[in-house]
Amino acid sequence: RLSFCTKLCYGIGGIPNQVASSATAFYLQLFLLDVAQIPAAQVSLVLFGGKVSGAAADPVAGFFINRSRRTGSGRLMPWVLGCTPFIALAYFFLWFLPPFTNLRGVWYMTFYCLFQALATFFQVPYTALTMLLTPNPRERDSATAYRITMEMAGTLMGATVHGLIVSRAHGPHRCQEAEIPVPDGVSPDALMNVSDLRMRLYSIAAAVVAVTYPVCSGLLRLGVKERPDPSTPASGQGLSFLAGLGLTVRHPPYLKLVVSFLFISAAVQVEQNYLVLFCTHASRLHDHVQRLVLTILISAVLSTPLWEWVLHRFGKKTPAFGICVMVPFAILLAAVPVAPVAYVVAFVSGVSIAVSLLLPWSMLPDVVDDFQLQHQHGPGLETIFYSSYVFFTKLSGASALGISTLSLEFVGYKAGACEQTEEVVVTLKVLIGAVPTCMILTGLCIL
């Protein structure tokens, strides 16, 4: 059995990636379009390229981790600790506004790809660590619930802290005054430094988020002890990565799990990325953006322990239906974009997002156990399962976000504009309602 301290420290280890992912999911697209003022086509390439680099890094991470030997800190923990300082630096420069304008797209493409790749080398061994904490499936599920709960808290922290710091860069009266509002008595010459103010705000937010990496990684190292794999020798020589990958992708339960959550996770990412843009340009909810994001995340955090109880009480099939609860409400928000409806939709969406995140990570250890019962092979197969699962979900998310952002370019989205055309408004409504609905229903049918 795992102690409370072990589970808590294991959960804390997942906070920094979720803090950073939350900030990028809700605000990076808005930052690139309205602050860095990059054309929508380039933003599409940045988002798609970053996601693809993160996805491509998954099998690479699985390959190297699979071949690594066990050290005094374990076989997975050194990868988590080694990536930490480099991720923090890459994340900080992702939100830095360079002085040049012609090559800003290249700048953000470089650091977003670097950040996604390094985050993968952090996340793959961290999530695979679940299999080496304990052989008890119930304790693994409990540790997973702690991780998801803490990651939800990290998601809440990221959106809240980042959003509060940069809120002045997107003030509600910016469009009316064409500048960020300033206190009375400030010289009009100060309005010339709007770009500098925005850069400072985003740099401060980036620095605050970057600090969470070394702090949380240190607590993970202090509180969690990686157990050696009892079924394999300590030398780490087992089935090769390519041979193991070939076996895992042909395992029927794994295929069903991956394909179903390809659609579901992509739907959640699309919903997250376009909520802020939808509230800003397709409705009169720009004053409610921060509170709506907080409602979603608080609802997700509070409902995660409930879903964990449902998993233990009724099994893992029943909670799957909780994912589809957000479908009618997402359509309702697109059709009736008013504040009362938006808050109800935000609450229900948080409940559905919680189970959509908890369920696959609770099912994946069961799939690994099922595979190991049928195939007796060497160490490292848990990293192959986890890395390939993250690879496929990231690839689907990259495709969905790249295509959807490119659609804004086609309908005439103008970077930095206060008012968008009717075609852009309709496109945002489709992206916030119809697109996630279709993907969720497809994923649930497969599941």
XYZ file of C-alpha atoms in Angstrom:
447
model
C 0.000 0.000 0.000
C 1.105 3.541 -0.723
C 1.190 6.147 2.023
C -0.711 9.395 1.802
C 2.574 11.295 1.579
C 3.743 9.185 -1.376
C 0.491 9.683 -3.266
C 0.492 13.406 -2.513
C 4.093 13.917 -3.654
C 3.434 11.829 -6.753
C 0.459 14.026 -7.567
C 2.474 17.207 -6.979
C 4.963 16.053 -9.597
C 2.322 16.469 -12.284
C 1.424 20.047 -11.379
C 4.019 22.040 -13.405
C 3.230 20.513 -16.790
C -0.456 21.128 -16.207
C 0.109 24.701 -15.032
C 2.054 25.400 -18.223
C -0.356 23.459 -20.446
C -3.345 25.314 -18.977
C -1.786 28.713 -19.604
C -0.859 27.801 -23.179
C -4.214 26.141 -23.881
C -6.290 29.145 -22.817
C -4.016 32.085 -23.651
C -1.243 31.210 -26.131
C -3.464 31.482 -29.199
C -4.817 34.843 -27.989
C -1.270 36.016 -27.207
C 0.030 35.086 -30.655
C -2.908 36.642 -32.491
C -3.561 39.825 -30.519
C -0.279 40.623 -28.722
C 2.472 39.252 -30.945
C 0.099 39.990 -33.876
C 1.159 37.032 -35.966
C -1.111 36.178 -38.933
C -3.585 33.378 -38.251
C -1.898 31.127 -40.828
C 1.420 31.405 -38.968
C -0.323 30.820 -35.640
C -1.787 27.650 -37.118
C 1.704 26.506 -38.094
C 3.081 27.354 -34.643
C 0.353 25.406 -32.823
C 0.472 22.481 -35.225
C 4.271 22.351 -35.277
C 4.516 22.471 -31.505
C 1.992 19.701 -31.008
C 3.638 17.555 -33.689
C 7.075 18.036 -32.108
C 5.652 16.958 -28.769
C 3.997 13.967 -30.393
C 7.160 13.012 -32.275
C 9.128 13.229 -29.036
C 6.919 10.578 -27.401
C 8.277 7.511 -29.237
C 11.774 8.994 -29.001
C 11.358 9.367 -25.245
C 9.984 5.842 -25.006
C 12.940 4.506 -27.002
C 15.635 6.130 -24.858
C 13.879 5.429 -21.561
C 13.358 1.825 -22.624
C 17.117 1.468 -23.182
C 18.186 3.305 -20.030
C 19.606 1.454 -17.058
C 18.453 1.700 -13.490
C 20.387 4.167 -11.324
C 20.337 4.963 -7.638
C 17.311 7.193 -8.251
C 15.573 4.571 -10.396
C 15.125 4.211 -14.130
C 12.439 6.876 -14.709
C 13.132 9.519 -12.061
C 16.444 10.772 -13.575
C 14.613 11.680 -16.787
C 12.068 13.767 -14.886
C 14.730 15.605 -12.894
C 17.060 16.112 -15.852
C 14.434 17.793 -18.022
C 13.224 20.211 -15.365
C 15.581 23.228 -15.812
C 15.430 23.121 -19.599
C 11.603 23.058 -19.680
C 11.463 26.072 -17.374
C 13.724 28.088 -19.690
C 11.891 27.061 -22.858
C 8.545 27.989 -21.315
C 9.783 31.431 -20.252
C 11.037 32.338 -23.737
C 7.809 31.064 -25.287
C 6.038 34.125 -23.823
C 8.840 36.598 -24.502
C 8.107 39.297 -27.087
C 11.240 39.661 -29.266
C 12.152 43.146 -30.556
C 12.016 42.065 -34.202
C 8.723 41.520 -36.047
C 9.556 39.737 -39.303
C 10.722 36.479 -37.726
C 8.423 36.292 -34.725
C 6.679 33.283 -36.195
C 10.004 31.428 -36.317
C 10.815 32.486 -32.746
C 7.561 31.130 -31.320
C 7.689 28.017 -33.484
C 11.170 27.238 -32.148
C 10.394 27.653 -28.477
C 6.951 26.053 -28.648
C 8.421 22.984 -30.355
C 11.249 22.894 -27.799
C 8.855 23.271 -24.891
C 6.522 20.526 -26.160
C 9.408 18.119 -26.786
C 10.958 18.689 -23.350
C 7.567 18.452 -21.646
C 7.173 15.052 -23.291
C 10.490 13.821 -21.895
C 9.185 14.977 -18.505
C 5.655 13.580 -18.777
C 6.321 10.120 -20.240
C 8.525 8.820 -17.403
C 6.383 10.622 -14.828
C 3.146 8.949 -15.918
C 4.849 5.579 -16.480
C 6.055 5.798 -12.882
C 2.530 4.694 -11.887
C 3.397 1.118 -12.855
C 6.503 1.122 -10.624
C 4.935 2.588 -7.501
C 3.113 -0.579 -6.476
C 1.856 -3.838 -8.028
C -1.565 -3.291 -6.401
C -4.096 -2.213 -9.106
C -6.368 -0.489 -6.584
C -3.456 1.512 -5.196
C -2.446 2.447 -8.729
C -5.939 3.769 -9.378
C -5.767 5.710 -6.123
C -2.378 7.186 -7.052
C -3.781 8.058 -10.480
C -6.716 9.834 -8.824
C -4.293 11.840 -6.677
C -2.310 12.715 -9.784
C -5.366 13.786 -11.775
C -6.674 15.829 -8.838
C -3.361 17.624 -8.385
C -3.056 18.113 -12.137
C -6.530 19.640 -12.146
C -5.400 21.929 -9.346
C -2.362 22.777 -11.473
C -4.609 23.505 -14.414
C -6.680 25.802 -12.198
C -3.531 27.467 -10.880
C -2.127 28.012 -14.360
C -5.258 29.579 -15.788
C -5.847 31.694 -12.676
C -2.339 33.020 -12.066
C -1.533 33.573 -15.718
C -4.940 35.117 -16.411
C -4.808 37.514 -13.466
C -1.306 38.715 -14.312
C -1.975 39.367 -18.004
C -5.535 40.651 -17.581
C -4.413 44.264 -18.100
C -3.094 43.298 -21.521
C -6.644 42.436 -22.575
C -8.668 45.022 -20.695
C -12.394 45.217 -21.511
C -12.060 48.816 -22.724
C -9.045 48.196 -24.939
C -11.125 48.276 -28.088
C -12.941 51.463 -27.157
C -9.747 53.303 -26.270
C -7.469 51.421 -28.674
C -5.054 51.126 -25.759
C -4.785 49.453 -22.381
C -6.572 51.644 -19.810
C -4.285 53.613 -17.537
C -5.005 55.450 -14.279
C -6.048 59.111 -14.316
C -3.189 61.567 -14.269
C -0.804 59.445 -16.303
C 0.781 61.291 -19.186
C -0.504 60.408 -22.677
C 3.103 59.642 -23.596
C 2.866 56.560 -21.395
C 0.433 55.020 -23.875
C 3.341 54.599 -26.275
C 4.701 51.878 -24.028
C 1.730 49.523 -24.350
C 3.842 46.840 -26.025
C 6.457 47.067 -23.275
C 3.764 46.728 -20.625
C 2.318 43.668 -22.318
C 5.763 42.124 -22.626
C 6.443 42.670 -18.927
C 3.088 41.212 -17.927
C 3.550 38.078 -19.999
C 7.187 37.721 -18.881
C 6.142 37.910 -15.222
C 3.423 35.320 -15.777
C 5.881 33.050 -17.597
C 8.456 33.338 -14.807
C 5.887 32.475 -12.132
C 4.807 29.350 -14.021
C 8.401 28.333 -14.820
C 9.325 28.317 -11.112
C 6.807 25.518 -10.454
C 8.995 23.028 -12.356
C 11.986 22.882 -9.982
C 9.807 23.208 -6.874
C 7.412 20.368 -7.734
C 10.116 18.115 -9.178
C 12.047 18.449 -5.934
C 9.023 17.395 -3.891
C 8.444 14.455 -6.241
C 12.012 13.265 -5.722
C 11.801 13.610 -1.948
C 8.452 11.866 -1.496
C 8.376 9.086 -4.113
C 10.547 5.966 -4.239
C 10.635 4.137 -7.551
C 10.378 0.371 -7.116
C 12.390 -1.956 -9.357
C 10.370 -4.021 -11.799
C 10.163 -7.416 -10.017
C 9.561 -9.316 -13.250
C 12.799 -8.269 -14.923
C 16.517 -8.189 -14.180
C 18.132 -4.950 -13.071
C 20.266 -4.833 -16.197
C 17.346 -3.406 -18.118
C 17.820 -5.705 -21.127
C 14.484 -6.826 -22.485
C 12.415 -6.556 -25.585
C 13.620 -3.891 -28.029
C 11.606 -0.710 -28.385
C 10.483 -1.316 -31.976
C 9.504 -4.910 -31.258
C 7.620 -3.808 -28.139
C 5.894 -1.006 -30.047
C 4.791 -3.455 -32.724
C 3.237 -5.685 -30.073
C 1.524 -2.882 -28.163
C -0.163 -1.286 -31.181
C -1.602 -4.671 -32.136
C -3.070 -5.289 -28.676
C -6.877 -4.949 -29.187
C -7.784 -3.340 -25.817
C -5.022 -0.780 -26.301
C -6.203 0.028 -29.824
C -9.766 0.614 -28.635
C -8.596 2.829 -25.791
C -6.290 4.909 -27.983
C -8.645 5.417 -30.919
C -11.600 6.397 -28.737
C -9.655 8.962 -26.737
C -8.019 10.353 -29.869
C -11.356 11.990 -30.611
C -12.295 12.796 -27.009
C -8.992 14.447 -26.071
C -8.957 16.428 -29.326
C -12.462 17.691 -28.529
C -11.365 18.865 -25.080
C -8.333 20.665 -26.555
C -10.455 22.437 -29.169
C -12.932 23.496 -26.473
C -10.138 24.895 -24.302
C -8.312 26.718 -27.083
C -11.337 28.489 -28.535
C -13.262 29.393 -25.390
C -11.362 32.665 -24.854
C -11.516 33.627 -28.543
C -15.223 32.794 -28.646
C -15.972 34.941 -25.596
C -13.843 37.793 -26.961
C -15.006 37.951 -30.576
C -18.228 35.927 -30.976
C -20.220 36.994 -27.914
C -20.523 39.742 -25.313
C -18.786 37.642 -22.684
C -15.330 39.240 -22.749
C -15.851 40.557 -19.201
C -16.607 37.013 -18.016
C -13.661 35.159 -19.577
C -11.595 34.818 -16.404
C -14.572 33.733 -14.291
C -15.750 31.227 -16.910
C -12.303 29.627 -17.072
C -12.202 29.431 -13.276
C -15.687 27.882 -13.198
C -14.599 25.142 -15.603
C -11.462 24.335 -13.661
C -12.986 24.497 -10.170
C -15.790 22.222 -11.340
C -13.225 19.779 -12.750
C -11.153 19.783 -9.548
C -14.154 19.248 -7.274
C -15.711 16.522 -9.424
C -12.541 14.409 -9.793
C -12.855 12.706 -6.352
C -16.507 11.987 -7.161
C -15.572 10.321 -10.436
C -12.872 8.319 -8.649
C -15.548 7.009 -6.253
C -17.781 6.144 -9.215
C -14.883 4.247 -10.823
C -14.442 2.071 -7.734
C -18.163 1.667 -7.046
C -19.575 1.017 -10.518
C -16.533 0.145 -12.647
C -15.022 2.052 -15.539
C -17.795 1.739 -18.110
C -20.405 3.821 -16.296
C -18.315 7.029 -15.942
C -17.716 7.083 -19.706
C -21.237 8.386 -20.179
C -20.319 11.423 -18.083
C -18.171 12.654 -20.957
C -21.165 13.194 -23.226
C -22.928 15.447 -20.680
C -21.154 18.492 -22.097
C -22.425 17.853 -25.653
C -25.873 19.520 -25.451
C -24.508 22.349 -23.325
C -21.706 23.149 -25.795
C -24.308 23.465 -28.552
C -26.450 25.619 -26.256
C -23.587 28.031 -25.614
C -22.966 28.474 -29.341
C -26.678 29.112 -29.938
C -27.377 31.301 -26.878
C -24.112 33.040 -25.850
C -25.386 34.841 -22.745
C -23.792 34.945 -19.305
C -26.209 32.654 -17.328
C -26.012 29.961 -19.999
C -22.245 30.341 -20.223
C -21.743 29.684 -16.498
C -23.950 26.587 -16.576
C -22.058 25.329 -19.613
C -18.731 26.041 -17.896
C -19.732 24.054 -14.802
C -20.994 21.049 -16.771
C -17.962 21.156 -19.073
C -15.667 20.977 -16.061
C -17.448 17.850 -14.811
C -17.108 16.191 -18.227
C -13.491 17.234 -18.687
C -12.614 15.705 -15.307
C -13.843 12.254 -16.276
C -12.354 12.533 -19.771
C -8.942 13.042 -18.168
C -9.296 10.542 -15.330
C -10.769 7.623 -17.277
C -8.029 6.884 -19.852
C -5.239 7.114 -17.273
C -7.154 4.723 -15.013
C -7.733 2.291 -17.883
C -4.176 2.346 -19.231
C -2.591 0.431 -16.282
C -5.286 -2.232 -16.719
C -4.397 -2.506 -20.400
C -0.712 -2.883 -19.500
C -1.544 -5.601 -16.951
C -3.679 -7.420 -19.516
C -0.815 -7.271 -22.022
C 1.735 -8.535 -19.502
C -0.459 -11.493 -18.648
C -0.400 -12.531 -22.302
C 3.218 -11.596 -23.094
C 6.151 -12.189 -20.760
C 8.793 -9.707 -21.888
C 11.541 -7.497 -20.494
C 11.371 -4.103 -18.782
C 10.285 -0.818 -20.211
C 7.028 -1.869 -21.848
C 5.094 0.481 -19.573
C 6.998 3.410 -21.106
C 6.124 2.149 -24.590
C 2.422 2.054 -23.724
C 2.441 5.477 -22.115
C 4.641 7.193 -24.709
C 2.712 5.826 -27.685
C -0.637 6.738 -26.081
C 0.501 10.325 -25.520
C 1.933 10.378 -29.052
C -1.383 9.486 -30.667
C -3.446 11.864 -28.521
C -1.040 14.748 -29.180
C -1.085 14.035 -32.891
C -4.863 14.135 -32.975
C -4.895 17.355 -30.954
C -2.304 18.911 -33.272
C -4.351 18.038 -36.341
C -7.581 19.359 -34.830
C -6.027 22.635 -33.636
C -4.024 23.183 -36.818
C -6.981 22.689 -39.125
C -9.349 24.730 -36.958
C -6.933 27.661 -36.628
C -6.293 27.580 -40.358
C -10.046 27.867 -40.889
C -9.926 31.271 -39.145
C -7.418 32.432 -41.745
C -9.697 31.293 -44.548
C -12.697 33.235 -43.202
C -10.683 36.441 -42.761
C -9.642 36.627 -39.092
C -7.744 39.901 -38.502
C -5.044 39.783 -35.835
C -5.482 42.493 -33.204
C -8.815 43.707 -34.575
C -11.517 44.684 -32.104
C -14.371 43.517 -34.338
C -14.347 40.466 -36.578
C -16.504 39.670 -39.580
C -19.692 37.641 -39.361
C -17.918 34.707 -41.039
C -15.362 34.633 -38.215
C -18.127 34.716 -35.595
C -19.947 31.798 -37.233
C -16.704 29.831 -37.496
C -15.974 30.338 -33.792
C -19.476 29.132 -32.919
C -18.930 25.993 -34.987
C -15.546 25.395 -33.359
C -16.954 25.786 -29.841
C -20.113 23.722 -30.435
C -20.392 21.414 -33.424
C -16.760 20.300 -33.703
C -16.306 19.075 -30.089
C -19.743 17.476 -30.178
C -18.969 15.365 -33.242
C -15.593 14.271 -31.913
C -16.929 13.331 -28.460
C -19.791 11.267 -29.865
C -17.434 9.497 -32.275
C -15.011 8.659 -29.480
C -17.778 7.355 -27.207
C -19.196 5.168 -29.978
C -15.774 3.556 -30.449
C -15.287 3.169 -26.706
